[in-house]
Amino acid sequence: MFYPFFVGYMVVWNVTPALHTPLMSVTNAVSSIIIIGALTQISSDSIISVVLASVAIFIAR
């Protein structure tokens, strides 16, 4: 369980400053895609879809 935390820490903190801005841009783009997809599903008739879409919006924001 400690190993993924360590790998994630090393990957994030060893990114050169020149790559930080593009990396954050991609992260923001992925969050935007998740939010747009969740917003299209939130008007669904299925309760499960609405709950999962709400969770996705909460996590992606």
PDB file of C-alpha atoms in Angstrom:
ATOM      1  CA  MET A   1       0.000   0.000   0.000  1.00  0.00           C
ATOM      2  CA  PHE A   2       2.918   2.360   0.602  1.00  0.00           C
ATOM      3  CA  TYR A   3       4.484   1.669  -2.800  1.00  0.00           C
ATOM      4  CA  PRO A   4       1.894   3.510  -4.987  1.00  0.00           C
ATOM      5  CA  PHE A   5       2.057   6.505  -2.655  1.00  0.00           C
ATOM      6  CA  PHE A   6       5.839   6.604  -2.947  1.00  0.00           C
ATOM      7  CA  VAL A   7       5.783   6.259  -6.748  1.00  0.00           C
ATOM      8  CA  GLY A   8       3.175   9.010  -7.070  1.00  0.00           C
ATOM      9  CA  TYR A   9       5.166  11.280  -4.799  1.00  0.00           C
ATOM     10  CA  MET A  10       8.361  10.730  -6.774  1.00  0.00           C
ATOM     11  CA  VAL A  11       6.636  11.269 -10.120  1.00  0.00           C
ATOM     12  CA  VAL A  12       5.000  14.524  -9.047  1.00  0.00           C
ATOM     13  CA  TRP A  13       7.987  16.045  -7.292  1.00  0.00           C
ATOM     14  CA  ASN A  14      10.535  15.063  -9.956  1.00  0.00           C
ATOM     15  CA  VAL A  15       8.704  16.815 -12.796  1.00  0.00           C
ATOM     16  CA  THR A  16      10.862  19.575 -14.223  1.00  0.00           C
ATOM     17  CA  PRO A  17       9.378  23.085 -14.019  1.00  0.00           C
ATOM     18  CA  ALA A  18       9.194  23.271 -17.825  1.00  0.00           C
ATOM     19  CA  LEU A  19       6.774  20.326 -17.852  1.00  0.00           C
ATOM     20  CA  HIS A  20       4.636  21.443 -14.914  1.00  0.00           C
ATOM     21  CA  THR A  21       2.381  23.830 -16.858  1.00  0.00           C
ATOM     22  CA  PRO A  22       1.555  21.395 -19.701  1.00  0.00           C
ATOM     23  CA  LEU A  23       0.954  18.634 -17.145  1.00  0.00           C
ATOM     24  CA  MET A  24      -1.504  20.824 -15.248  1.00  0.00           C
ATOM     25  CA  SER A  25      -3.205  21.808 -18.519  1.00  0.00           C
ATOM     26  CA  VAL A  26      -3.824  18.152 -19.344  1.00  0.00           C
ATOM     27  CA  THR A  27      -5.116  17.522 -15.825  1.00  0.00           C
ATOM     28  CA  ASN A  28      -7.559  20.427 -16.116  1.00  0.00           C
ATOM     29  CA  ALA A  29      -8.699  19.186 -19.532  1.00  0.00           C
ATOM     30  CA  VAL A  30      -9.405  15.702 -18.162  1.00  0.00           C
ATOM     31  CA  SER A  31     -11.388  17.197 -15.270  1.00  0.00           C
ATOM     32  CA  SER A  32     -13.408  19.279 -17.729  1.00  0.00           C
ATOM     33  CA  ILE A  33     -14.230  16.232 -19.844  1.00  0.00           C
ATOM     34  CA  ILE A  34     -15.356  14.332 -16.734  1.00  0.00           C
ATOM     35  CA  ILE A  35     -17.594  17.212 -15.648  1.00  0.00           C
ATOM     36  CA  ILE A  36     -19.153  17.594 -19.116  1.00  0.00           C
ATOM     37  CA  GLY A  37     -19.843  13.857 -19.298  1.00  0.00           C
ATOM     38  CA  ALA A  38     -21.336  13.844 -15.815  1.00  0.00           C
ATOM     39  CA  LEU A  39     -23.549  16.835 -16.594  1.00  0.00           C
ATOM     40  CA  THR A  40     -24.977  15.015 -19.602  1.00  0.00           C
ATOM     41  CA  GLN A  41     -25.780  11.994 -17.411  1.00  0.00           C
ATOM     42  CA  ILE A  42     -27.265  13.914 -14.493  1.00  0.00           C
ATOM     43  CA  SER A  43     -30.541  14.402 -16.395  1.00  0.00           C
ATOM     44  CA  SER A  44     -30.938  10.635 -16.764  1.00  0.00           C
ATOM     45  CA  ASP A  45     -33.936   8.741 -15.423  1.00  0.00           C
ATOM     46  CA  SER A  46     -31.724   6.194 -13.680  1.00  0.00           C
ATOM     47  CA  ILE A  47     -30.974   6.921 -10.023  1.00  0.00           C
ATOM     48  CA  ILE A  48     -27.627   5.134 -10.286  1.00  0.00           C
ATOM     49  CA  SER A  49     -26.571   7.377 -13.184  1.00  0.00           C
ATOM     50  CA  VAL A  50     -27.553  10.498 -11.284  1.00  0.00           C
ATOM     51  CA  VAL A  51     -25.677   9.406  -8.154  1.00  0.00           C
ATOM     52  CA  LEU A  52     -22.531   8.427 -10.079  1.00  0.00           C
ATOM     53  CA  ALA A  53     -22.650  11.655 -12.099  1.00  0.00           C
ATOM     54  CA  SER A  54     -22.964  13.686  -8.899  1.00  0.00           C
ATOM     55  CA  VAL A  55     -19.991  11.889  -7.381  1.00  0.00           C
ATOM     56  CA  ALA A  56     -17.965  12.439 -10.571  1.00  0.00           C
ATOM     57  CA  ILE A  57     -18.717  16.164 -10.530  1.00  0.00           C
ATOM     58  CA  PHE A  58     -17.779  16.411  -6.858  1.00  0.00           C
ATOM     59  CA  ILE A  59     -14.491  14.557  -7.362  1.00  0.00           C
ATOM     60  CA  ALA A  60     -13.506  16.338 -10.590  1.00  0.00           C
ATOM     61  CA  ARG A  61     -14.021  19.859  -9.340  1.00  0.00           C
TER      62      ARG A  61
END
